[in-house]
Amino acid sequence: DIVMTQSPDSLAVSLGERATINCRSSQSVLYSSNNKNYLAWYQQKPGQPPKLLIYWASTRESGVPDRFSGSGSGTDFTLTISSLQAEDVAVYYCLQYYGTPRTFGQGTKLEIK
Amino acid sequence: QVQLQESGPGLVKPSETLSLTCTVSGGSINTYYWNWIRQPAGKGLEWIARIYDTGTINYNPSLKSRVSMSVDTSKNQFSLKLTSVTAADTAVYYCARDSTSDGYPYYFDYWGQGTLVTVSS
């Protein structure tokens, strides 16, 4: 199984400031034949299912605010929220879809400082 | 807009079988992969298994011996059975669709709201 490790486990950021969440995979999720990273990011608020934010490591899902961005390649990835808004308080998960079983990071809880 | 809705008993006794159904509306179940994912209270997400409209199934090895899935394309539904449940199987169970292209499954793009299943006598 590909193990996904997020850091930090929790993060407190002031409103309007930048939030950065990292995700590392135990093996590369870059598929050489199409040069795509099989990595997605999700946001989960209490009592709700996860919401897709980013796929192919850096492609923003339709309707997701442009303050959310994804970067990275191979085994190291980052989700950045450029200017934190109150509604961004949530738990964030990375997902690898390179291999089966699909595996998620343990989650990063984002709060307001 | 594709919508998914889980249904099934919210309480299952230890050693019995958990059975859930996911009904898909707003789109066809054909040519997509469909998944079950679970989340114990306050914990992370665990992928359980997925099924294609042809009946091809992939399982999480950690649960494979206890899991089965089926699909009913005429009803736009797919189902999960988990046998010999214990308290460790208590979780919110989500159904989700894979973004699928050229017959390959990718990321989960649509999710149900989830249903809490508690294993207790």
Short mmCIF file of C-alpha atoms in Angstrom, two decimals:
data_model
loop_
_atom_site.label_atom_id
_atom_site.label_comp_id
_atom_site.label_asym_id
_atom_site.label_seq_id
_atom_site.Cartn_x
_atom_site.Cartn_y
_atom_site.Cartn_z
CA ASP A 1 0.00 0.00 0.00
CA ILE A 2 1.09 3.58 -0.63
CA VAL A 3 1.29 5.36 2.71
CA MET A 4 0.30 9.03 2.70
CA THR A 5 1.67 11.21 5.48
CA GLN A 6 0.44 14.76 6.07
CA SER A 7 2.09 17.50 8.06
CA PRO A 8 1.29 19.14 10.31
CA ASP A 9 -1.54 17.27 12.04
CA SER A 10 -3.07 20.61 13.01
CA LEU A 11 -2.50 24.18 12.03
CA ALA A 12 -3.73 27.55 13.33
CA VAL A 13 -3.49 30.50 10.96
CA SER A 14 -4.74 34.09 11.25
CA LEU A 15 -7.48 35.29 8.95
CA GLY A 16 -6.02 36.61 5.73
CA GLU A 17 -2.74 34.77 6.19
CA ARG A 18 -1.35 31.87 4.17
CA ALA A 19 -1.95 28.26 5.20
CA THR A 20 0.26 25.47 3.92
CA ILE A 21 -0.40 21.74 4.29
CA ASN A 22 2.05 19.10 3.16
CA CYS A 23 1.51 15.54 1.96
CA ARG A 24 4.19 12.94 1.30
CA SER A 25 3.68 9.56 -0.36
CA SER A 26 5.75 6.47 0.40
CA GLN A 27 6.33 6.00 -3.33
CA SER A 28 6.01 8.22 -6.35
CA VAL A 29 2.48 8.86 -7.61
CA LEU A 30 3.76 10.37 -10.86
CA TYR A 31 2.72 8.21 -13.81
CA SER A 32 5.53 8.53 -16.34
CA SER A 33 3.46 7.69 -19.41
CA ASN A 34 1.27 10.79 -19.06
CA ASN A 35 3.39 12.88 -16.65
CA LYS A 36 0.47 13.25 -14.25
CA ASN A 37 0.58 13.10 -10.47
CA TYR A 38 -2.26 10.95 -9.14
CA LEU A 39 -2.90 13.11 -6.09
CA ALA A 40 -6.06 14.89 -4.92
CA TRP A 41 -6.96 17.17 -2.02
CA TYR A 42 -10.25 17.20 -0.11
CA GLN A 43 -11.82 19.52 2.45
CA GLN A 44 -14.12 18.08 5.10
CA LYS A 45 -16.29 20.15 7.42
CA PRO A 46 -18.05 18.63 10.45
CA GLY A 47 -21.01 16.47 9.53
CA GLN A 48 -20.28 16.70 5.81
CA PRO A 49 -18.66 14.40 3.27
CA PRO A 50 -15.27 15.35 1.88
CA LYS A 51 -15.35 17.93 -0.88
CA LEU A 52 -12.97 17.68 -3.83
CA LEU A 53 -10.68 20.72 -4.09
CA ILE A 54 -7.74 19.73 -6.27
CA TYR A 55 -6.95 16.78 -8.56
CA TRP A 56 -3.92 15.84 -10.69
CA ALA A 57 -2.03 17.58 -7.83
CA SER A 58 -2.70 21.08 -9.14
CA THR A 59 -5.99 21.24 -11.07
CA ARG A 60 -8.64 23.14 -9.16
CA GLU A 61 -12.13 21.64 -9.20
CA SER A 62 -14.81 23.81 -10.77
CA GLY A 63 -16.27 26.25 -8.25
CA VAL A 64 -13.34 26.06 -5.82
CA PRO A 65 -12.03 29.53 -4.92
CA ASP A 66 -8.71 30.43 -6.48
CA ARG A 67 -7.15 31.00 -3.06
CA PHE A 68 -6.76 27.20 -3.01
CA SER A 69 -3.81 25.85 -4.99
CA GLY A 70 -1.93 22.59 -5.19
CA SER A 71 1.68 21.94 -6.11
CA GLY A 72 4.34 19.28 -6.00
CA SER A 73 5.37 16.19 -7.90
CA GLY A 74 6.53 12.64 -7.31
CA THR A 75 6.28 12.12 -3.57
CA ASP A 76 5.94 15.62 -2.09
CA PHE A 77 2.87 17.79 -2.42
CA THR A 78 1.48 20.98 -0.92
CA LEU A 79 -1.96 22.50 -0.55
CA THR A 80 -1.84 26.26 -0.10
CA ILE A 81 -4.63 28.58 0.95
CA SER A 82 -3.33 32.01 0.01
CA SER A 83 -5.55 34.11 2.29
CA LEU A 84 -7.41 32.18 4.96
CA GLN A 85 -11.13 32.82 5.27
CA ALA A 86 -13.33 31.81 8.21
CA GLU A 87 -15.16 29.28 6.03
CA ASP A 88 -11.89 27.42 5.35
CA VAL A 89 -11.86 25.95 8.86
CA ALA A 90 -11.97 22.22 8.18
CA VAL A 91 -9.95 19.03 8.03
CA TYR A 92 -7.97 18.58 4.83
CA TYR A 93 -7.01 15.21 3.34
CA CYS A 94 -4.75 14.17 0.50
CA LEU A 95 -5.60 11.09 -1.54
CA GLN A 96 -3.43 9.03 -3.85
CA TYR A 97 -5.21 7.34 -6.76
CA TYR A 98 -2.07 5.92 -8.36
CA GLY A 99 -2.45 2.52 -6.76
CA THR A 100 -4.99 0.19 -5.21
CA PRO A 101 -5.94 0.35 -2.41
CA ARG A 102 -6.66 4.04 -2.56
CA THR A 103 -5.14 5.67 0.52
CA PHE A 104 -5.64 8.97 2.29
CA GLY A 105 -3.41 11.03 4.49
CA GLN A 106 -4.38 11.14 8.16
CA GLY A 107 -5.81 14.63 7.82
CA THR A 108 -4.75 18.13 8.84
CA LYS A 109 -7.07 20.17 11.04
CA LEU A 110 -7.02 23.85 10.08
CA GLU A 111 -8.20 26.41 12.62
CA ILE A 112 -8.23 30.18 13.00
CA LYS A 113 -5.55 31.68 15.23
CA GLN B 1 -26.11 17.03 -11.00
CA VAL B 2 -25.16 13.55 -9.83
CA GLN B 3 -26.39 12.69 -6.35
CA LEU B 4 -25.67 9.65 -4.20
CA GLN B 5 -27.71 8.46 -1.23
CA GLU B 6 -26.75 5.73 1.19
CA SER B 7 -29.40 3.61 2.88
CA GLY B 8 -29.45 0.72 5.30
CA PRO B 9 -29.70 -0.19 8.98
CA GLY B 10 -28.03 2.16 11.41
CA LEU B 11 -27.49 -0.56 14.00
CA VAL B 12 -25.95 -3.97 13.42
CA LYS B 13 -25.19 -6.63 16.01
CA PRO B 14 -21.68 -7.98 16.47
CA SER B 15 -20.86 -10.98 14.23
CA GLU B 16 -23.72 -10.11 11.86
CA THR B 17 -23.59 -8.66 8.34
CA LEU B 18 -23.68 -4.95 7.55
CA SER B 19 -25.63 -4.22 4.36
CA LEU B 20 -25.80 -0.84 2.66
CA THR B 21 -27.14 0.40 -0.65
CA CYS B 22 -26.20 3.52 -2.58
CA THR B 23 -28.74 4.97 -5.00
CA VAL B 24 -27.41 7.16 -7.80
CA SER B 25 -29.58 9.89 -9.30
CA GLY B 26 -28.97 12.57 -11.88
CA GLY B 27 -26.74 10.34 -13.97
CA SER B 28 -26.17 6.79 -15.14
CA ILE B 29 -24.34 4.20 -13.11
CA ASN B 30 -22.87 2.86 -16.35
CA THR B 31 -19.24 3.49 -17.37
CA TYR B 32 -18.18 4.64 -13.92
CA TYR B 33 -16.51 3.07 -10.90
CA TRP B 34 -18.40 3.25 -7.61
CA ASN B 35 -16.85 3.10 -4.16
CA TRP B 36 -17.46 2.60 -0.47
CA ILE B 37 -15.36 4.58 1.99
CA ARG B 38 -15.73 4.70 5.76
CA GLN B 39 -14.74 7.03 8.57
CA PRO B 40 -14.84 6.16 12.29
CA ALA B 41 -15.87 9.05 14.49
CA GLY B 42 -13.08 11.59 14.79
CA LYS B 43 -10.75 9.58 12.57
CA GLY B 44 -9.57 9.47 8.99
CA LEU B 45 -10.92 7.99 5.77
CA GLU B 46 -10.55 4.35 4.74
CA TRP B 47 -11.32 3.11 1.24
CA ILE B 48 -13.18 -0.19 1.33
CA ALA B 49 -13.83 -1.30 -2.26
CA ARG B 50 -15.04 -0.26 -5.69
CA ILE B 51 -17.15 -1.81 -8.45
CA TYR B 52 -17.48 -1.13 -12.16
CA ASP B 53 -20.75 -1.44 -14.05
CA THR B 54 -19.49 -4.72 -15.51
CA GLY B 55 -19.22 -6.14 -12.01
CA THR B 56 -15.42 -5.88 -11.79
CA ILE B 57 -14.55 -5.36 -8.13
CA ASN B 58 -11.40 -4.18 -6.37
CA TYR B 59 -11.03 -4.55 -2.61
CA ASN B 60 -8.90 -3.12 0.15
CA PRO B 61 -6.80 -6.16 1.15
CA SER B 62 -7.35 -5.28 4.82
CA LEU B 63 -11.07 -6.01 4.44
CA LYS B 64 -11.21 -8.29 1.40
CA SER B 65 -12.14 -11.46 3.28
CA ARG B 66 -15.27 -9.82 4.71
CA VAL B 67 -16.44 -7.52 1.90
CA SER B 68 -18.63 -8.05 -1.13
CA MET B 69 -20.17 -5.56 -3.53
CA SER B 70 -22.81 -5.78 -6.21
CA VAL B 71 -24.34 -3.45 -8.76
CA ASP B 72 -27.88 -3.23 -10.13
CA THR B 73 -27.73 -1.10 -13.25
CA SER B 74 -31.51 -1.32 -13.77
CA LYS B 75 -32.07 0.44 -10.44
CA ASN B 76 -28.97 2.67 -10.62
CA GLN B 77 -27.82 1.19 -7.32
CA PHE B 78 -24.81 -0.55 -5.88
CA SER B 79 -24.42 -2.31 -2.57
CA LEU B 80 -21.96 -3.28 0.14
CA LYS B 81 -21.95 -6.26 2.45
CA LEU B 82 -19.49 -6.54 5.32
CA THR B 83 -19.62 -9.78 7.28
CA SER B 84 -18.67 -10.69 10.86
CA VAL B 85 -18.76 -7.09 12.05
CA THR B 86 -17.25 -5.90 15.32
CA ALA B 87 -17.26 -2.60 17.17
CA ALA B 88 -14.24 -1.61 15.07
CA ASP B 89 -16.55 -1.44 12.03
CA THR B 90 -18.60 1.35 13.62
CA ALA B 91 -18.23 4.31 11.28
CA VAL B 92 -19.88 6.69 8.86
CA TYR B 93 -20.05 4.87 5.55
CA TYR B 94 -19.88 6.93 2.37
CA CYS B 95 -20.55 5.92 -1.20
CA ALA B 96 -18.62 7.84 -3.82
CA ARG B 97 -18.09 7.94 -7.57
CA ASP B 98 -14.73 7.70 -9.26
CA SER B 99 -13.99 10.21 -11.95
CA THR B 100 -13.56 7.71 -14.76
CA SER B 101 -11.96 8.12 -18.17
CA ASP B 102 -11.27 5.49 -20.83
CA GLY B 103 -12.33 2.85 -18.35
CA TYR B 104 -9.84 3.91 -15.68
CA PRO B 105 -10.83 5.07 -12.18
CA TYR B 106 -9.29 8.19 -10.76
CA TYR B 107 -10.23 10.51 -7.88
CA PHE B 108 -13.56 10.55 -6.03
CA ASP B 109 -15.64 13.35 -7.51
CA TYR B 110 -19.12 12.82 -6.05
CA TRP B 111 -19.95 11.63 -2.53
CA GLY B 112 -23.05 10.68 -0.65
CA GLN B 113 -23.84 12.40 2.64
CA GLY B 114 -22.83 9.31 4.58
CA THR B 115 -24.70 7.01 6.92
CA LEU B 116 -23.65 6.12 10.45
CA VAL B 117 -23.55 2.43 11.18
CA THR B 118 -23.09 1.39 14.79
CA VAL B 119 -22.12 -2.14 15.71
CA SER B 120 -23.54 -2.95 19.11
CA SER B 121 -25.63 -5.60 20.82
#
